[in-house]
Amino acid sequence: MSDSSIVILVGGEAGQGLVTIGQFMAKALIRVGYEVVVSQDYQSRIRGGHNTFAIRTGLDPVHAPSEKVDILVALNAETVALHKHQLTPGGIVLADEAFDLAASGAGLNILRIPFKKIAPKAIHENVVALGVLASALCKDIGLLEELLRQSFAKKGQEVVDQNLAVLRQAYDWMASQNHGFGCMPPAPEMPGERLMLNGNEAIALGALAAGCNFCSFYPMTPGSSVALTLAAKAKDMGTVVEQAEDEIAAANMAVGASCVGGRAIVPTSGGGFALMNEAVSLAGMLETPLVFVVAMRPGPATGLPTRTEQGDLNLVLYAGHGEFPRAVFAPGSVEECFYLTHRAFEMADKHQSPVFVLTDQYLADSFQNVEPFDLSELPELPAPLLEPADPKTYKRFALTADGVSPRAIPGFSTALVVSDSDEHTEDGKLTEDLDVRVQMVAKRLNKGLGLAEDAIPPNFYGEDNPAVLLVCWGSTLGAALEARERLEESGRSAAVLHFSQVWPLNEDQFMPQLMGAKRAVCVEGNATGQLARLIRQETGFRFQDLVLRFDGLPITAAFILRGLENIL
């Protein structure tokens, strides 16, 4: 594809306000009609270190981050040294005139900005950068002014006025330079209503749309913002959000909430989820609907706590001792984060099992433009049973053909609702009858058949029987689609097979595509090819080629194409 997008990368230390610049600029671009994908890279430090906020934007849809940089906004001199190799021909650096760039800036196109003159207070220097960018790209100072007013309103009018004055001064200074580096095509006249959301915000909204009314969590990057988004809307939506004392307490709280009729979610990350395994198993035994969100980051142990990876598929597949069914979703976009979270609640309620949403740091923090969600298209979720037909004979774990028993909620009728973490009889009483044990295991596993029947098929993009089939899951979708387009432009037929549900796998839904491709390549953000191994385990199909990334950075189209050079 002819790439008409541009990439703006803001770099600096934590505490310099680069996220403020990035979010304002991304929101302004979306409001005037441009497409946006954001990728954030940050170190596990409150201050210092090197962080970036990259905006890829243009009139044509953009779905993945890019390794190139057209406009480098350097809030410190180190940013220039670290990212100058990414600058495209004609790319420009925006930097403070006070920086010593004699060595790192040699041969670069640098616009020197008098930060200290425009903003006497260091706290406003990020607003200077925003004003310069707005003058060159956005052209609409009124839009940025309104965003600043909305953002700083709670800090008082004096703070608002100070920031507006700096923004206007920087905007006017840039206009007076007549530099003309703005390379954005004209925005559409009627862009329509759109939202700017990141993956975790979309997950939280999907949960609320499903009627989620309980969230328990223990903070862990990059999963925490799901809970924080729910907490911000808790009062309006009637949702209880509880920060527990530790991870196992958070998971057990959610199990308890679900047992008494709540719709519960537990957002976490790999290290936190590892501590929740006992509660996952408890939910399996109690046949309790429960949604876990696991935002992956590189491990093992603390690993790289603020970077991205797809290394926890196996952890989620096999979490919890014993055997019981589950479903695992892996959204590929911000829109899918919303819809698949709603789907996760639907499947959890329908099949009375724990269900998982697997995301990662890249998608969790990636702001994108999305159309407003159509809530009228969402299916009604199954409701628990408040009044059994015959309360006297009610059995919580009654044997049924599909394994799903009537789920009555204690306290809403005269029915006695008994649940036990030990093996139990149909009426919930503890048992060591081994024949009953066999019946109950079979009953629970039968629900897995229903989950398999309801499995979402992977999406196939391209023509049948391609020369190259890129197989991917989760957040790698955008990069794979872009890589496919570039392969097609080079004259090689290519297609993408993307799994947004990675368990259960229904081989009838994807084996024809795998078998029809001349070469199938699995693209994953881990070191061992976890999806490739799972597909081989379930179907016998073996991938001859893998493109794997596990350095903590998101997969890009350029990374995939470099990996394919050796393969093809």
Coordinates of C-alpha atoms in Angstrom, one line a residue:
M1 CA 0.0 0.0 0.0
S2 CA 1.2 3.5 -0.6
D3 CA 1.7 4.7 3.0
S4 CA 0.3 8.3 3.2
S5 CA 0.3 8.3 7.0
I6 CA 2.6 10.4 9.1
V7 CA 4.1 9.5 12.5
I8 CA 4.5 12.0 15.3
L9 CA 6.7 10.7 18.1
V10 CA 7.0 12.7 21.4
G11 CA 9.9 11.6 23.5
G12 CA 11.2 12.6 26.9
E13 CA 11.4 11.6 30.5
A14 CA 8.5 10.5 32.7
G15 CA 7.2 13.6 34.4
Q16 CA 7.7 16.0 31.4
G17 CA 4.1 15.8 30.3
L18 CA 4.6 13.9 27.0
V19 CA 1.4 11.9 27.4
T20 CA -0.5 15.2 27.8
I21 CA 0.9 16.4 24.5
G22 CA 0.1 13.1 22.8
Q23 CA -3.4 12.7 24.1
F24 CA -4.4 16.3 23.2
M25 CA -2.9 16.0 19.8
A26 CA -4.5 12.6 19.1
K27 CA -7.9 13.8 20.2
A28 CA -7.7 16.9 18.1
L29 CA -6.7 14.9 15.0
I30 CA -9.6 12.5 15.5
R31 CA -12.1 15.4 16.0
V32 CA -11.1 17.0 12.7
G33 CA -11.4 13.7 10.9
Y34 CA -8.1 11.9 10.8
E35 CA -7.5 8.3 11.5
V36 CA -5.2 7.6 14.5
V37 CA -3.3 4.8 16.2
V38 CA -1.2 5.4 19.3
S39 CA 1.5 3.3 20.7
Q40 CA 3.1 4.1 24.1
D41 CA 6.5 3.0 25.3
Y42 CA 7.4 3.8 28.9
Q43 CA 9.8 2.6 31.6
S44 CA 8.7 1.5 35.1
R45 CA 9.6 4.8 36.7
I46 CA 7.6 7.7 38.0
R47 CA 10.2 10.2 36.9
G48 CA 13.2 9.9 34.6
G49 CA 13.9 7.1 32.1
H50 CA 13.0 7.5 28.4
N51 CA 9.3 7.3 27.3
T52 CA 7.6 7.9 24.0
F53 CA 4.1 8.6 22.8
A54 CA 3.8 7.8 19.1
I55 CA 0.8 8.9 16.9
R56 CA 0.3 7.4 13.5
T57 CA -2.3 9.4 11.6
G58 CA -3.7 10.1 8.1
L59 CA -6.9 10.1 6.1
D60 CA -6.7 6.4 5.2
P61 CA -7.3 3.8 8.0
V62 CA -4.3 3.0 10.1
H63 CA -4.3 -0.1 12.2
A64 CA -0.8 -0.6 13.6
P65 CA 2.2 1.3 14.9
S66 CA 5.0 2.2 12.5
E67 CA 8.8 2.2 13.0
K68 CA 9.3 5.4 11.0
V69 CA 9.1 8.9 12.4
D70 CA 8.2 12.0 10.4
I71 CA 8.0 14.5 13.3
L72 CA 10.2 14.0 16.3
V73 CA 9.2 16.1 19.3
A74 CA 12.2 16.0 21.6
L75 CA 11.5 17.1 25.2
N76 CA 15.1 16.3 26.0
A77 CA 18.4 15.9 24.0
E78 CA 18.5 12.2 24.6
T79 CA 15.4 11.7 22.5
V80 CA 17.2 13.0 19.4
A81 CA 20.1 10.6 19.9
L82 CA 17.8 7.6 20.5
H83 CA 15.3 8.1 17.6
K84 CA 17.2 10.0 14.8
H85 CA 17.7 6.7 12.9
Q86 CA 13.9 6.4 12.6
L87 CA 13.5 9.8 10.8
T88 CA 12.2 9.5 7.3
P89 CA 13.8 11.6 4.5
G90 CA 12.4 15.1 5.0
G91 CA 11.6 14.3 8.7
I92 CA 11.9 17.1 11.2
V93 CA 13.0 17.4 14.8
L94 CA 11.3 19.9 17.1
A95 CA 13.6 20.7 20.0
D96 CA 14.4 23.4 22.6
E97 CA 17.0 25.9 21.3
A98 CA 18.9 25.4 24.5
F99 CA 19.7 21.7 23.8
D100 CA 23.2 20.9 22.8
L101 CA 22.7 18.8 19.6
A102 CA 26.0 19.4 18.0
A103 CA 26.8 15.7 17.9
S104 CA 23.4 13.9 17.9
G105 CA 21.7 16.5 15.6
A106 CA 24.3 16.6 12.9
G107 CA 22.7 16.6 9.4
L108 CA 19.2 16.6 10.8
N109 CA 16.4 19.0 9.9
I110 CA 15.8 20.7 13.3
L111 CA 13.4 23.4 14.2
R112 CA 14.8 25.2 17.3
I113 CA 12.0 26.4 19.6
P114 CA 12.5 29.1 22.3
F115 CA 10.8 27.1 25.0
K116 CA 12.1 29.3 27.9
K117 CA 10.9 32.5 26.2
I118 CA 7.4 31.2 25.4
A119 CA 7.0 29.4 28.7
P120 CA 8.9 30.9 31.7
K121 CA 7.7 28.0 33.9
A122 CA 9.0 24.6 33.0
I123 CA 5.7 23.0 33.8
H124 CA 4.2 24.6 30.7
E125 CA 6.9 23.4 28.3
N126 CA 4.8 20.5 27.1
V127 CA 2.0 23.0 26.2
V128 CA 4.6 24.9 24.0
A129 CA 5.3 21.7 22.1
L130 CA 1.5 21.2 21.7
G131 CA 1.0 24.7 20.4
V132 CA 3.8 24.3 17.8
L133 CA 2.3 21.0 16.6
A134 CA -1.2 22.4 16.5
S135 CA 0.0 25.4 14.4
A136 CA 1.7 23.1 11.9
L137 CA -0.8 20.2 11.7
C138 CA -4.2 20.9 13.2
K139 CA -4.7 24.5 12.1
D140 CA -7.6 24.9 14.6
I141 CA -6.4 26.6 17.7
G142 CA -10.0 26.8 19.0
L143 CA -10.2 23.0 19.2
L144 CA -7.0 22.7 21.3
E145 CA -8.2 25.6 23.5
E146 CA -11.5 23.8 24.2
L147 CA -9.6 20.5 25.0
L148 CA -7.4 22.4 27.5
R149 CA -10.3 24.1 29.2
Q150 CA -12.0 20.7 29.6
S151 CA -8.9 19.0 30.9
F152 CA -7.7 21.7 33.4
A153 CA -11.1 23.0 34.5
K154 CA -10.9 21.2 37.9
K155 CA -7.6 23.0 38.6
G156 CA -9.1 26.4 38.5
Q157 CA -9.5 29.3 36.1
E158 CA -6.0 30.7 36.8
V159 CA -4.4 27.4 35.7
V160 CA -6.6 27.3 32.6
D161 CA -5.7 30.8 31.6
Q162 CA -2.0 30.2 32.1
N163 CA -2.0 27.2 29.8
L164 CA -4.2 28.9 27.2
A165 CA -1.8 31.8 27.1
V166 CA 1.2 29.6 26.5
L167 CA -0.7 27.5 23.9
R168 CA -1.6 30.7 22.0
Q169 CA 1.9 32.1 22.2
A170 CA 3.5 28.9 20.9
Y171 CA 0.8 28.7 18.1
D172 CA 1.5 32.3 17.0
W173 CA 5.3 31.8 17.2
M174 CA 5.1 28.8 14.9
A175 CA 2.8 30.6 12.5
S176 CA 5.4 33.5 12.3
Q177 CA 8.1 31.1 11.4
N178 CA 6.5 30.2 8.1
H179 CA 8.2 26.9 8.3
G180 CA 5.6 24.9 6.6
F181 CA 6.6 21.4 7.7
G182 CA 2.9 20.4 8.1
C183 CA 2.4 17.5 5.8
M184 CA -1.1 16.5 6.6
P185 CA -3.7 16.3 3.8
P186 CA -6.8 18.4 4.2
A187 CA -9.2 17.0 6.7
P188 CA -12.7 15.9 5.6
E189 CA -15.4 18.5 6.0
M190 CA -17.8 16.3 7.9
P191 CA -15.8 13.7 9.9
G192 CA -18.8 12.5 11.9
E193 CA -19.0 11.6 15.6
R194 CA -16.1 9.4 16.8
L195 CA -14.6 8.4 20.1
M196 CA -10.9 8.2 21.2
L197 CA -10.5 5.1 23.3
N198 CA -7.7 2.8 24.3
G199 CA -8.1 -1.0 24.7
N200 CA -8.6 -1.0 28.4
E201 CA -11.2 1.8 28.3
A202 CA -13.1 -0.2 25.6
I203 CA -13.0 -3.4 27.8
A204 CA -14.5 -1.4 30.7
L205 CA -17.2 0.0 28.5
G206 CA -17.9 -3.5 27.1
A207 CA -18.3 -4.8 30.7
L208 CA -20.7 -2.0 31.6
A209 CA -22.7 -2.7 28.4
A210 CA -23.0 -6.3 29.6
G211 CA -24.4 -5.2 33.0
C212 CA -21.2 -5.7 35.0
N213 CA -21.9 -4.5 38.5
F214 CA -18.9 -5.7 40.5
C215 CA -15.2 -5.3 39.9
S216 CA -12.5 -6.4 42.3
F217 CA -8.8 -5.9 41.6
Y218 CA -5.3 -5.4 42.9
P219 CA -3.4 -2.8 40.9
M220 CA -0.9 -4.2 38.3
T221 CA 0.3 -2.6 35.1
P222 CA -1.0 -2.7 32.4
G223 CA -4.4 -4.1 33.6
S224 CA -5.2 -1.5 36.3
S225 CA -6.9 1.1 34.0
V226 CA -9.8 -1.3 33.3
A227 CA -10.7 -1.0 37.0
L228 CA -9.9 2.7 37.1
T229 CA -12.2 3.3 34.2
L230 CA -15.0 1.3 35.9
A231 CA -14.4 3.2 39.1
A232 CA -14.7 6.6 37.3
K233 CA -18.2 5.5 36.1
A234 CA -19.2 3.5 39.1
K235 CA -21.6 6.0 40.6
D236 CA -23.5 6.6 37.4
M237 CA -23.7 3.0 36.5
G238 CA -24.3 1.4 39.9
T239 CA -21.1 -0.6 39.8
V240 CA -19.1 -1.6 42.9
V241 CA -15.4 -1.4 42.4
E242 CA -13.2 -2.8 45.2
Q243 CA -9.4 -2.6 45.5
A244 CA -8.6 -5.7 47.5
E245 CA -5.6 -6.3 49.7
D246 CA -4.0 -8.8 47.3
E247 CA -4.7 -10.7 44.1
I248 CA -6.3 -13.9 45.6
A249 CA -8.6 -11.7 47.7
A250 CA -9.7 -9.8 44.6
A251 CA -10.5 -13.1 42.7
N252 CA -12.3 -14.6 45.7
M253 CA -14.4 -11.5 46.1
A254 CA -15.5 -11.8 42.5
V255 CA -16.4 -15.4 42.9
G256 CA -18.5 -14.5 46.0
A257 CA -20.2 -11.6 44.1
S258 CA -21.1 -13.9 41.2
C259 CA -22.5 -16.6 43.5
V260 CA -25.1 -14.1 44.8
G261 CA -26.1 -12.9 41.4
G262 CA -23.5 -10.2 40.5
R263 CA -21.9 -9.8 37.1
A264 CA -18.2 -9.7 38.1
I265 CA -14.9 -8.9 36.4
V266 CA -11.4 -9.2 37.6
P267 CA -8.8 -7.1 35.6
T268 CA -5.1 -8.0 36.2
S269 CA -1.8 -8.9 34.5
G270 CA 0.2 -12.1 34.2
G271 CA 2.0 -11.9 37.6
G272 CA -1.2 -11.0 39.4
F273 CA -3.2 -13.6 37.6
A274 CA -0.7 -16.3 38.7
L275 CA -1.7 -15.6 42.3
M276 CA -5.4 -16.0 41.4
N277 CA -5.3 -19.6 40.2
E278 CA -7.0 -21.1 43.2
A279 CA -10.0 -18.8 42.7
V280 CA -10.1 -19.7 39.0
S281 CA -10.4 -23.4 40.1
L282 CA -13.0 -22.5 42.7
A283 CA -15.1 -20.8 40.0
G284 CA -14.8 -23.9 37.9
M285 CA -16.1 -26.1 40.7
L286 CA -18.9 -23.8 41.7
E287 CA -19.9 -23.4 38.0
T288 CA -19.8 -19.6 38.5
P289 CA -19.8 -17.1 35.7
L290 CA -16.8 -14.9 36.0
V291 CA -14.7 -12.8 33.6
F292 CA -11.0 -12.3 34.0
V293 CA -9.1 -9.7 32.0
V294 CA -5.4 -10.5 31.7
A295 CA -3.3 -7.7 30.2
M296 CA -0.1 -9.4 29.2
R297 CA 3.4 -8.0 29.7
P298 CA 6.9 -9.7 29.4
G299 CA 7.8 -12.2 32.1
P300 CA 8.8 -14.3 33.9
A301 CA 8.5 -12.7 37.3
T302 CA 8.4 -8.9 37.1
G303 CA 10.1 -9.0 33.7
L304 CA 9.5 -5.8 31.8
P305 CA 6.4 -4.6 33.6
T306 CA 5.6 -1.7 31.3
R307 CA 6.3 -3.4 27.9
T308 CA 4.2 -5.7 25.7
E309 CA 4.1 -9.4 24.9
Q310 CA 1.8 -12.3 24.2
G311 CA 3.4 -14.7 26.6
D312 CA 0.5 -15.7 28.9
L313 CA -1.7 -17.7 26.6
N314 CA -0.5 -21.0 28.2
L315 CA -0.9 -19.5 31.6
V316 CA -4.6 -18.7 31.0
L317 CA -5.3 -21.9 29.1
Y318 CA -4.2 -24.1 32.0
A319 CA -4.8 -21.9 35.0
G320 CA -6.5 -23.6 38.0
H321 CA -6.0 -27.1 39.2
G322 CA -8.4 -29.8 38.0
E323 CA -10.3 -30.0 34.8
F324 CA -13.1 -27.6 33.9
P325 CA -14.2 -25.7 30.7
R326 CA -13.3 -22.1 29.9
A327 CA -13.2 -19.8 26.9
V328 CA -10.4 -17.4 26.0
F329 CA -10.9 -14.3 23.8
A330 CA -8.1 -12.2 22.3
P331 CA -9.2 -8.9 20.9
G332 CA -7.4 -7.6 17.8
S333 CA -8.6 -3.9 18.0
V334 CA -10.1 -1.4 20.3
E335 CA -13.5 -2.2 18.9
E336 CA -13.0 -5.9 19.5
C337 CA -12.0 -5.1 23.1
F338 CA -15.6 -3.7 23.6
Y339 CA -17.5 -6.4 21.7
L340 CA -15.5 -9.4 22.9
T341 CA -15.8 -8.3 26.6
H342 CA -19.5 -8.2 26.2
R343 CA -19.3 -11.6 24.5
A344 CA -17.2 -12.9 27.4
F345 CA -19.9 -12.0 29.9
E346 CA -22.5 -13.6 27.6
M347 CA -20.6 -16.9 27.4
A348 CA -19.8 -16.9 31.1
D349 CA -23.5 -16.6 32.0
K350 CA -24.7 -19.0 29.4
H351 CA -22.2 -21.8 30.2
Q352 CA -21.6 -20.9 33.9
S353 CA -17.8 -21.0 33.5
P354 CA -14.9 -18.6 33.9
V355 CA -14.1 -16.8 30.7
F356 CA -11.0 -14.8 29.9
V357 CA -10.1 -11.7 27.8
L358 CA -6.5 -11.7 26.9
T359 CA -5.0 -8.3 25.9
D360 CA -1.5 -6.8 26.2
Q361 CA 0.2 -3.5 27.1
Y362 CA 0.3 -2.3 23.5
L363 CA -3.5 -2.7 23.0
A364 CA -4.3 -1.7 26.5
D365 CA -2.6 1.7 26.1
S366 CA -3.2 2.2 22.3
F367 CA -5.7 5.1 21.7
Q368 CA -7.6 4.7 18.4
N369 CA -10.5 6.4 16.8
V370 CA -13.7 4.3 16.9
E371 CA -17.3 4.7 15.8
P372 CA -19.8 5.0 18.7
F373 CA -20.9 1.5 19.7
D374 CA -24.3 0.4 18.7
L375 CA -25.8 -1.0 21.9
S376 CA -29.0 -2.1 20.2
E377 CA -27.1 -4.8 18.3
L378 CA -25.8 -6.4 21.5
P379 CA -27.6 -9.6 22.5
E380 CA -29.5 -9.9 25.8
L381 CA -27.5 -11.8 28.4
P382 CA -28.9 -14.9 30.1
A383 CA -30.4 -14.0 33.5
P384 CA -30.0 -16.1 36.6
L385 CA -33.1 -17.9 38.0
L386 CA -34.8 -16.0 40.8
E387 CA -37.8 -18.3 41.3
P388 CA -37.4 -22.0 40.6
A389 CA -40.5 -23.7 39.4
D390 CA -40.5 -26.0 42.5
P391 CA -38.3 -24.5 45.2
K392 CA -38.6 -27.6 47.4
T393 CA -36.9 -29.8 44.8
Y394 CA -34.4 -27.3 43.5
K395 CA -30.9 -28.7 42.9
R396 CA -28.1 -26.2 42.1
F397 CA -26.0 -28.8 40.2
A398 CA -28.8 -30.8 38.6
L399 CA -27.5 -33.2 35.9
T400 CA -28.5 -31.9 32.4
A401 CA -27.7 -32.9 28.9
D402 CA -25.6 -29.8 28.2
G403 CA -24.2 -29.6 31.7
V404 CA -25.7 -26.2 32.5
S405 CA -27.9 -26.4 35.6
P406 CA -30.6 -23.9 36.7
R407 CA -28.7 -21.1 38.5
A408 CA -30.8 -19.8 41.3
I409 CA -29.7 -16.9 43.4
P410 CA -29.9 -17.4 47.2
G411 CA -32.3 -15.1 49.0
F412 CA -34.7 -14.5 46.2
S413 CA -37.0 -17.5 46.8
T414 CA -37.6 -20.2 49.4
A415 CA -35.3 -22.5 47.4
L416 CA -32.2 -23.8 49.3
V417 CA -29.1 -22.9 47.2
V418 CA -26.1 -24.9 48.4
S419 CA -22.6 -24.6 46.8
D420 CA -19.5 -26.4 47.9
S421 CA -15.8 -26.2 46.8
D422 CA -15.5 -30.0 47.5
E423 CA -17.0 -32.4 45.1
H424 CA -20.7 -32.4 45.6
T425 CA -24.0 -34.0 44.8
E426 CA -26.7 -32.4 42.5
D427 CA -28.1 -30.5 45.5
G428 CA -24.7 -29.1 46.4
K429 CA -23.8 -31.3 49.4
L430 CA -20.3 -32.5 49.9
T431 CA -19.8 -36.1 48.8
E432 CA -17.1 -38.7 48.3
D433 CA -19.3 -41.0 46.3
L434 CA -16.9 -41.9 43.4
D435 CA -19.8 -42.6 41.0
V436 CA -21.2 -39.1 41.7
R437 CA -17.7 -37.7 41.1
V438 CA -17.6 -39.2 37.6
Q439 CA -21.0 -37.8 36.9
M440 CA -20.1 -34.3 38.0
V441 CA -16.8 -34.2 36.1
A442 CA -18.7 -35.3 32.9
K443 CA -21.4 -32.7 33.6
R444 CA -18.9 -29.9 33.9
L445 CA -16.9 -30.9 30.9
N446 CA -20.1 -31.1 28.8
K447 CA -20.4 -27.4 29.1
G448 CA -17.2 -27.2 27.1
L449 CA -19.0 -28.7 24.2
G450 CA -21.4 -25.8 24.2
L451 CA -18.5 -23.3 24.5
A452 CA -16.9 -25.0 21.4
E453 CA -20.2 -24.7 19.5
D454 CA -20.4 -21.0 20.3
A455 CA -16.7 -20.4 19.4
I456 CA -16.1 -17.3 17.2
P457 CA -14.4 -18.4 14.0
P458 CA -11.1 -16.7 13.1
N459 CA -11.4 -13.9 10.5
F460 CA -9.9 -14.5 7.1
Y461 CA -8.6 -11.6 5.0
G462 CA -7.6 -12.1 1.4
E463 CA -8.1 -14.6 -1.4
D464 CA -8.3 -18.4 -1.0
N465 CA -5.2 -20.5 -1.4
P466 CA -2.6 -17.7 -1.0
A467 CA 1.1 -18.1 -1.4
V468 CA 1.6 -16.8 2.2
L469 CA -0.9 -17.0 5.0
L470 CA -0.1 -14.9 8.1
V471 CA -1.7 -16.5 11.1
C472 CA -2.0 -14.3 14.2
W473 CA -4.0 -13.6 17.3
G474 CA -4.9 -10.7 19.5
S475 CA -3.2 -7.3 19.0
T476 CA -1.0 -8.4 16.1
L477 CA -4.0 -8.1 13.7
G478 CA -3.3 -4.6 12.4
A479 CA 0.4 -5.3 11.7
A480 CA -0.4 -8.5 9.9
L481 CA -3.0 -6.8 7.7
E482 CA -0.5 -4.1 6.8
A483 CA 2.1 -6.7 6.0
R484 CA -0.3 -8.5 3.8
E485 CA -1.0 -5.4 1.8
R486 CA 2.7 -4.8 1.2
L487 CA 3.2 -8.4 0.1
E488 CA 0.3 -8.0 -2.3
E489 CA 1.8 -4.8 -3.7
S490 CA 5.1 -6.7 -4.3
G491 CA 3.3 -9.3 -6.4
R492 CA 3.0 -12.1 -3.8
S493 CA -0.5 -13.3 -3.0
A494 CA -1.1 -13.2 0.8
A495 CA -3.8 -13.5 3.3
V496 CA -4.3 -13.2 7.1
L497 CA -6.1 -15.6 9.5
H498 CA -6.7 -13.8 12.8
F499 CA -7.9 -15.6 15.9
S500 CA -9.9 -13.3 18.2
Q501 CA -10.9 -16.4 20.2
V502 CA -8.1 -18.8 21.0
W503 CA -10.0 -21.4 23.1
P504 CA -11.9 -23.5 22.5
L505 CA -10.7 -24.2 18.9
N506 CA -13.1 -25.6 16.4
E507 CA -10.9 -26.9 13.6
D508 CA -13.7 -26.9 11.1
Q509 CA -13.6 -23.1 11.3
F510 CA -10.0 -22.7 10.1
M511 CA -8.3 -25.9 8.8
P512 CA -9.4 -25.4 5.2
Q513 CA -7.6 -22.0 5.2
L514 CA -4.5 -23.5 6.8
M515 CA -4.4 -26.5 4.4
G516 CA -5.1 -24.3 1.3
A517 CA -2.2 -21.9 1.9
K518 CA 1.1 -22.7 0.1
R519 CA 3.0 -21.4 3.2
A520 CA 1.4 -20.7 6.6
V521 CA 3.5 -18.5 8.9
C522 CA 2.4 -18.0 12.5
V523 CA 3.1 -14.4 13.9
E524 CA 3.2 -14.1 17.7
G525 CA 4.5 -11.8 20.4
N526 CA 6.3 -14.5 22.3
A527 CA 9.4 -16.7 22.2
T528 CA 7.9 -20.1 21.8
G529 CA 5.0 -19.8 19.4
Q530 CA 2.2 -20.6 21.9
L531 CA -0.7 -20.4 19.5
A532 CA 1.2 -22.5 16.9
R533 CA 1.8 -25.2 19.5
L534 CA -1.8 -25.1 20.6
I535 CA -3.0 -25.5 17.0
R536 CA -0.7 -28.4 16.5
Q537 CA -1.8 -30.0 19.7
E538 CA -5.5 -29.7 18.8
T539 CA -5.3 -30.5 15.0
G540 CA -2.0 -32.0 14.2
F541 CA -1.1 -29.1 11.9
R542 CA 2.5 -28.0 12.2
F543 CA 3.7 -24.6 11.2
Q544 CA 7.1 -24.8 9.5
D545 CA 7.7 -21.1 9.9
L546 CA 7.2 -18.6 12.8
V547 CA 7.8 -14.9 13.1
L548 CA 8.2 -14.2 16.8
R549 CA 8.8 -11.0 18.8
F550 CA 9.7 -10.9 22.5
D551 CA 11.8 -7.8 23.0
G552 CA 8.9 -5.9 24.7
L553 CA 7.9 -3.8 21.6
P554 CA 4.7 -4.2 19.6
I555 CA 4.8 -6.2 16.3
T556 CA 4.8 -3.9 13.3
A557 CA 4.4 -4.7 9.6
A558 CA 8.1 -3.9 9.0
F559 CA 9.0 -6.5 11.7
I560 CA 6.9 -9.1 10.0
L561 CA 8.3 -8.4 6.6
R562 CA 11.9 -8.6 7.9
G563 CA 11.0 -12.0 9.4
L564 CA 9.6 -13.2 6.1
E565 CA 12.8 -12.2 4.2
N566 CA 14.6 -15.3 5.6
I567 CA 11.5 -17.5 5.2
L568 CA 10.5 -16.6 1.7

